[in-house]
């Protein structure tokens, strides 16, 4: 899925973490430990599956895999519904705001940096190499546009995750959302560096909201890029919802969430217009607004503790599958569907088998790559950070050491 020119939109998935239970917010402060938020794991997988359904059963970008047809031609009932699946990205962004704030509360900037690197890069590197390998080794399958211009230099540039800034095409169209996440991390790291407090995070939400509103009127590309006017309402809402979860809801936090919702709803027409081109037919304004509202509502329900009773540990597996599934499902998934169809497999069976294959591959990436690589990287990155801290605490620059 390529982002619409007017309004880009999913984040990558970040792992939910435990956090304190909400309580009356008159005097914000630490609360007792709460159970793991299993509901967020399930919501993340749901978001990934909705995006997958959009690409596989609604997008017109992959007409090659359907013999020149588009999904609306032969599965209109499904395509009309999954045409809104791209809104799983908005749910991802809200969850990301919630989880990032939760996961770095009380942690130092170096810890925040290490946690993000080990979370996003091992699976991402694997996905880049896997997708590039599939595209390069299967001529005649999948989308020809995806293979055009794909070479070693392109793959290496994609491994940096800064391929867009290097002027290089994406190996897979879904990677553009990772840049949105990286920008959010950069902005939030400012607050982390200052030291996370209730007051500073609320100020961060207010300042970012204002900057995102005025950024489109500026002619400074860097300001518009960092303010993220299209995505910021969702990240900010997620951050405010975490504050509700940790310290309890109050009028100020409700105001932040409500304001971001109003901003998001006001941009529905602009948002949906780009995706109408992708699906090849009009989308309902009220339908998009309703799904966005449901995205807000379901994470709010988590923040208010309405899902605390959900304790199914299988949801942790669902959460673990989300990020690698999101990374590999588009180009590699289309290629597999195409391969199955050329062998006479019906459309429904091809979709089902491809989904099973994608889920199994995502699980293997998590077990074989993410878990061991993240552990190893954490040890060495922590060691590097410790060395840097020790050096910073050592003799001042210019001091002559006595030998």
XYZ file of C-alpha atoms in Angstrom:
403
model
C 0.000 0.000 0.000
C 1.501 3.283 -1.042
C 0.520 6.282 1.079
C -1.939 8.680 -0.567
C -0.214 11.846 -1.580
C -2.507 14.143 0.350
C -2.714 12.266 3.621
C -0.429 9.452 4.695
C -1.560 7.187 7.461
C 0.235 2.106 10.934
C 3.005 1.798 12.983
C 4.502 -0.409 13.289
C 3.332 -2.576 16.050
C 4.990 -2.076 19.414
C 4.670 -4.645 22.179
C 2.227 -3.857 24.948
C 3.686 -3.719 28.422
C 2.251 -3.821 31.868
C 1.406 -0.634 33.670
C -0.291 0.748 36.752
C -4.032 0.634 37.270
C -5.994 3.830 36.856
C -7.183 5.604 39.950
C -8.698 8.969 40.923
C -6.571 11.628 39.283
C -6.834 14.446 41.774
C -3.219 13.895 42.749
C -1.360 12.057 39.959
C 1.197 9.627 41.286
C 2.345 6.023 41.147
C -0.319 3.354 41.376
C -0.195 -0.337 42.142
C 0.803 -2.719 39.367
C -1.897 -3.815 36.953
C -2.147 -7.029 34.940
C -0.715 -7.166 31.447
C -2.960 -5.510 28.917
C -3.737 -8.590 26.868
C -6.460 -6.686 25.028
C -3.851 -4.489 23.350
C -2.139 -7.594 21.951
C -5.395 -8.707 20.400
C -6.155 -5.240 19.052
C -2.775 -5.028 17.400
C -3.286 -8.301 15.555
C -6.787 -7.182 14.584
C -5.326 -3.987 13.132
C -2.738 -5.952 11.141
C -5.390 -8.316 9.779
C -7.608 -5.447 8.668
C -4.718 -3.883 6.752
C -3.917 -7.291 5.257
C -7.546 -7.747 4.194
C -7.459 -4.344 2.519
C -4.393 -5.203 0.457
C -5.487 -8.713 -0.454
C -9.199 -8.208 -1.138
C -9.818 -4.528 -1.870
C -6.758 -2.830 -3.365
C -6.536 -2.343 -7.122
C -2.734 -2.180 -6.956
C -2.488 -5.963 -7.342
C -4.709 -6.548 -10.359
C -1.895 -8.581 -11.905
C -2.401 -11.377 -9.385
C -6.100 -11.573 -10.303
C -5.544 -11.796 -14.046
C -6.146 -8.106 -14.683
C -9.303 -7.949 -12.586
C -9.843 -6.074 -9.342
C -11.431 -7.598 -6.213
C -14.618 -5.587 -6.695
C -15.191 -7.487 -9.954
C -15.405 -10.969 -8.427
C -15.888 -10.534 -4.663
C -17.825 -7.272 -4.347
C -19.465 -8.185 -1.050
C -16.090 -8.653 0.650
C -14.331 -5.834 -1.170
C -16.911 -3.233 -0.128
C -16.264 -4.113 3.500
C -12.465 -4.564 3.395
C -12.104 -1.315 1.434
C -12.002 0.297 4.892
C -9.319 -2.055 6.209
C -6.590 0.544 5.769
C -8.012 2.249 8.864
C -6.223 -0.384 10.902
C -3.279 1.987 10.516
C -5.098 4.598 12.600
C -5.658 2.008 15.308
C -1.957 1.148 15.194
C -1.009 4.787 15.739
C -3.307 5.191 18.749
C -1.956 1.999 20.309
C 1.590 3.149 19.584
C 1.061 6.419 21.448
C -0.325 4.482 24.426
C 2.362 1.808 24.493
C 5.403 4.002 23.839
C 4.453 6.291 26.699
C 3.856 3.268 28.917
C 7.041 1.433 28.015
C 9.412 4.347 28.645
C 7.837 5.766 31.807
C 10.536 5.944 34.449
C 13.273 4.920 32.032
C 16.357 6.808 30.904
C 16.836 8.026 27.290
C 19.406 5.305 26.621
C 16.980 2.636 27.758
C 14.303 4.084 25.486
C 16.708 4.054 22.542
C 17.762 0.451 23.153
C 14.169 -0.748 23.567
C 13.128 0.778 20.247
C 16.129 -0.496 18.284
C 15.797 -4.081 19.445
C 12.058 -3.990 18.890
C 11.894 -2.688 15.331
C 15.075 -3.659 13.509
C 15.547 -7.469 13.710
C 12.121 -8.227 12.225
C 12.433 -5.352 9.777
C 15.798 -6.496 8.415
C 14.413 -9.997 8.019
C 11.322 -8.717 6.223
C 13.356 -6.599 3.805
C 15.584 -9.538 2.859
C 12.663 -11.967 2.662
C 10.505 -9.718 0.503
C 13.397 -8.751 -1.768
C 14.302 -12.420 -2.163
C 10.740 -13.378 -3.038
C 10.455 -10.609 -5.618
C 13.820 -11.241 -7.234
C 13.501 -15.032 -7.324
C 9.965 -15.203 -8.727
C 9.899 -13.409 -12.081
C 6.434 -13.422 -13.583
C 4.726 -13.548 -10.204
C 3.344 -10.758 -8.054
C 3.544 -7.163 -9.211
C 6.018 -6.213 -11.916
C 6.152 -2.678 -10.488
C 7.520 -4.063 -7.227
C 10.457 -5.722 -9.008
C 11.245 -2.736 -11.228
C 14.433 -1.058 -10.046
C 14.931 -3.556 -7.238
C 18.645 -4.260 -6.882
C 21.306 -4.684 -4.213
C 21.708 -0.933 -3.680
C 17.974 -0.577 -3.113
C 17.886 -3.431 -0.626
C 20.885 -2.109 1.309
C 19.349 1.371 1.493
C 16.089 -0.126 2.759
C 17.950 -1.845 5.583
C 18.670 1.588 7.075
C 14.910 2.311 7.309
C 15.801 5.750 5.927
C 15.393 4.750 2.286
C 12.885 7.523 1.642
C 15.333 10.148 2.860
C 18.012 8.535 0.679
C 15.756 8.829 -2.364
C 15.419 5.057 -2.799
C 12.213 3.132 -3.514
C 10.680 0.947 -0.841
C 11.071 -2.808 -1.116
C 7.510 -3.017 0.211
C 4.935 -0.240 0.261
C 3.998 -0.807 3.904
C 7.382 0.466 5.107
C 6.333 4.101 4.811
C 4.477 3.861 8.113
C 7.720 2.994 9.885
C 8.983 6.478 9.091
C 5.905 7.876 10.830
C 6.781 5.811 13.884
C 10.405 6.925 13.843
C 9.320 10.558 13.762
C 7.057 9.960 16.742
C 9.937 8.324 18.621
C 12.141 11.316 17.848
C 9.575 13.790 19.152
C 8.768 11.797 22.265
C 12.449 11.252 23.018
C 12.639 14.985 23.777
C 10.266 14.487 26.704
C 12.058 11.297 27.733
C 15.358 13.202 27.823
C 13.822 15.906 29.999
C 12.322 13.256 32.279
C 8.782 11.978 31.933
C 6.293 13.609 34.252
C 2.543 13.997 34.035
C 2.875 17.741 33.449
C 5.511 17.454 30.738
C 3.611 14.793 28.810
C 0.424 16.891 28.918
C 2.432 19.886 27.686
C 3.915 17.732 24.943
C 0.413 16.774 23.778
C -0.688 20.406 23.706
C 2.390 21.756 21.943
C 2.369 18.995 19.332
C -1.363 19.481 18.684
C -0.825 23.180 18.063
C 2.223 22.588 15.855
C 0.317 20.019 13.786
C -2.517 22.480 13.211
C -0.319 25.342 12.024
C 2.259 23.239 10.139
C 0.203 22.933 6.925
C 0.175 26.743 6.647
C 3.960 26.991 6.806
C 6.326 26.705 3.883
C 9.033 24.955 5.868
C 9.173 21.261 4.851
C 11.013 20.206 8.019
C 8.300 21.701 10.234
C 5.553 19.980 8.265
C 7.401 16.689 8.380
C 8.045 16.737 12.133
C 4.591 18.052 13.055
C 2.947 15.135 11.204
C -0.437 16.865 10.804
C -2.098 13.770 9.373
C -0.916 11.258 11.965
C -0.399 13.335 15.111
C -4.024 13.213 16.388
C -3.814 9.451 16.770
C -0.427 9.360 18.496
C -1.435 12.201 20.833
C -4.728 10.502 21.658
C -2.863 7.312 22.554
C -0.485 9.205 24.849
C -3.403 10.921 26.622
C -5.194 7.585 26.975
C -2.150 6.141 28.687
C -2.220 9.028 31.164
C -5.854 8.125 31.813
C -4.799 4.539 32.417
C -1.939 5.421 34.754
C -3.406 8.368 36.668
C -7.129 8.133 36.036
C -9.332 10.141 33.660
C -10.000 13.838 34.197
C -11.466 16.701 32.232
C -8.103 17.809 30.834
C -7.285 14.371 29.420
C -10.803 13.935 28.082
C -10.344 17.310 26.409
C -7.110 16.238 24.710
C -8.646 12.998 23.451
C -11.813 14.756 22.313
C -9.889 17.504 20.547
C -7.726 15.039 18.617
C -10.855 13.091 17.662
C -12.471 16.255 16.299
C -9.332 17.038 14.298
C -9.228 13.481 12.930
C -12.899 13.599 11.954
C -12.459 16.976 10.286
C -9.854 15.416 7.996
C -11.892 12.381 6.946
C -12.633 13.715 3.472
C -8.963 14.414 2.813
C -7.979 11.060 4.278
C -10.406 8.907 2.331
C -9.829 10.602 -1.023
C -6.392 9.037 -1.395
C -7.695 5.558 -0.667
C -10.623 5.920 -3.036
C -8.015 5.927 -5.780
C -6.543 2.691 -4.407
C -9.877 0.841 -4.154
C -11.321 2.326 -7.343
C -14.666 3.410 -5.910
C -16.081 6.019 -3.492
C -15.844 5.476 0.241
C -18.460 6.589 2.732
C -17.542 9.631 4.833
C -19.700 8.352 7.663
C -18.192 4.867 7.347
C -14.628 6.193 7.696
C -15.653 8.473 10.572
C -17.361 5.567 12.316
C -14.320 3.295 12.085
C -12.029 6.064 13.366
C -14.414 6.604 16.255
C -14.399 2.883 17.019
C -10.576 2.930 17.018
C -10.662 5.683 19.626
C -13.370 3.947 21.633
C -11.705 0.543 21.858
C -8.364 1.924 23.119
C -10.251 4.195 25.506
C -11.961 1.086 26.857
C -8.517 -0.385 27.548
C -7.391 2.840 29.234
C -10.464 2.871 31.469
C -9.882 -0.734 32.530
C -12.933 -2.205 30.808
C -10.837 -5.037 29.345
C -8.772 -5.821 32.444
C -10.696 -9.063 32.827
C -9.250 -10.417 29.573
C -6.375 -12.698 30.649
C -6.032 -15.138 27.743
C -2.289 -15.666 27.419
C -2.677 -16.730 23.807
C -3.116 -13.053 23.008
C 0.564 -12.480 23.756
C 1.315 -14.730 20.798
C -1.083 -12.666 18.715
C 0.761 -9.525 19.719
C 4.117 -11.086 18.875
C 2.924 -11.998 15.367
C 1.639 -8.527 14.559
C 4.783 -6.668 13.554
C 6.359 -9.339 11.326
C 2.952 -10.111 9.789
C 2.469 -6.474 8.900
C 5.945 -6.261 7.367
C 5.697 -9.315 5.110
C 2.059 -9.535 4.077
C 1.885 -7.207 1.097
C 4.329 -7.935 -1.737
C 5.287 -11.429 -0.575
C 1.636 -12.205 0.137
C 0.520 -11.041 -3.279
C 3.244 -13.153 -4.877
C 2.115 -16.283 -3.033
C -1.539 -15.685 -3.937
C -0.536 -15.276 -7.576
C 1.510 -18.482 -7.516
C -1.407 -20.431 -6.050
C -3.896 -19.041 -8.554
C -1.688 -19.942 -11.517
C -1.877 -23.531 -10.292
C -5.634 -23.552 -10.450
C -6.377 -22.762 -6.808
C -9.635 -20.912 -6.251
C -9.504 -17.351 -4.976
C -10.918 -18.192 -1.545
C -8.590 -21.133 -1.004
C -5.596 -19.119 -2.235
C -6.400 -16.376 0.255
C -6.826 -18.861 3.094
C -3.607 -20.736 2.371
C -1.702 -17.475 1.998
C -2.998 -16.240 5.342
C -1.868 -19.434 7.068
C 1.541 -19.165 5.393
C 1.866 -15.504 6.418
C 0.976 -16.249 10.046
C 3.405 -19.180 10.215
C 6.170 -17.088 8.657
C 5.481 -14.262 11.106
C 5.706 -16.712 14.001
C 9.011 -18.096 12.693
C 10.444 -14.592 12.338
C 9.473 -13.871 15.927
C 10.845 -17.114 17.361
C 13.925 -17.644 15.188
C 14.999 -14.038 14.574
C 13.371 -11.492 16.862
C 13.772 -13.195 20.216
C 17.424 -14.283 19.953
C 18.565 -11.211 18.003
C 16.809 -8.788 20.350
C 18.382 -10.431 23.388
C 21.862 -10.311 21.888
C 21.475 -6.717 20.683
C 20.151 -5.639 24.068
C 23.233 -6.946 25.859
C 25.670 -5.205 23.520
C 23.717 -1.963 23.192
C 23.354 -1.708 26.967
C 27.078 -2.252 27.252
C 27.662 0.530 24.724
C 25.333 2.877 26.589
C 27.059 2.053 29.882
C 30.439 2.837 28.331
C 29.131 6.159 27.065
C 27.681 7.034 30.477
C 30.917 6.108 32.202
C 32.890 8.251 29.789
C 30.501 11.152 30.343
C 31.005 10.868 34.098
C 34.777 10.770 33.715
C 37.323 13.627 33.593
C 36.123 16.736 31.774
C 37.271 17.330 28.225
C 40.674 18.927 28.098
C 41.737 17.628 31.517
C 45.241 16.200 31.541
C 45.377 12.790 33.175
C 48.276 12.101 35.516
C 50.079 8.942 34.500
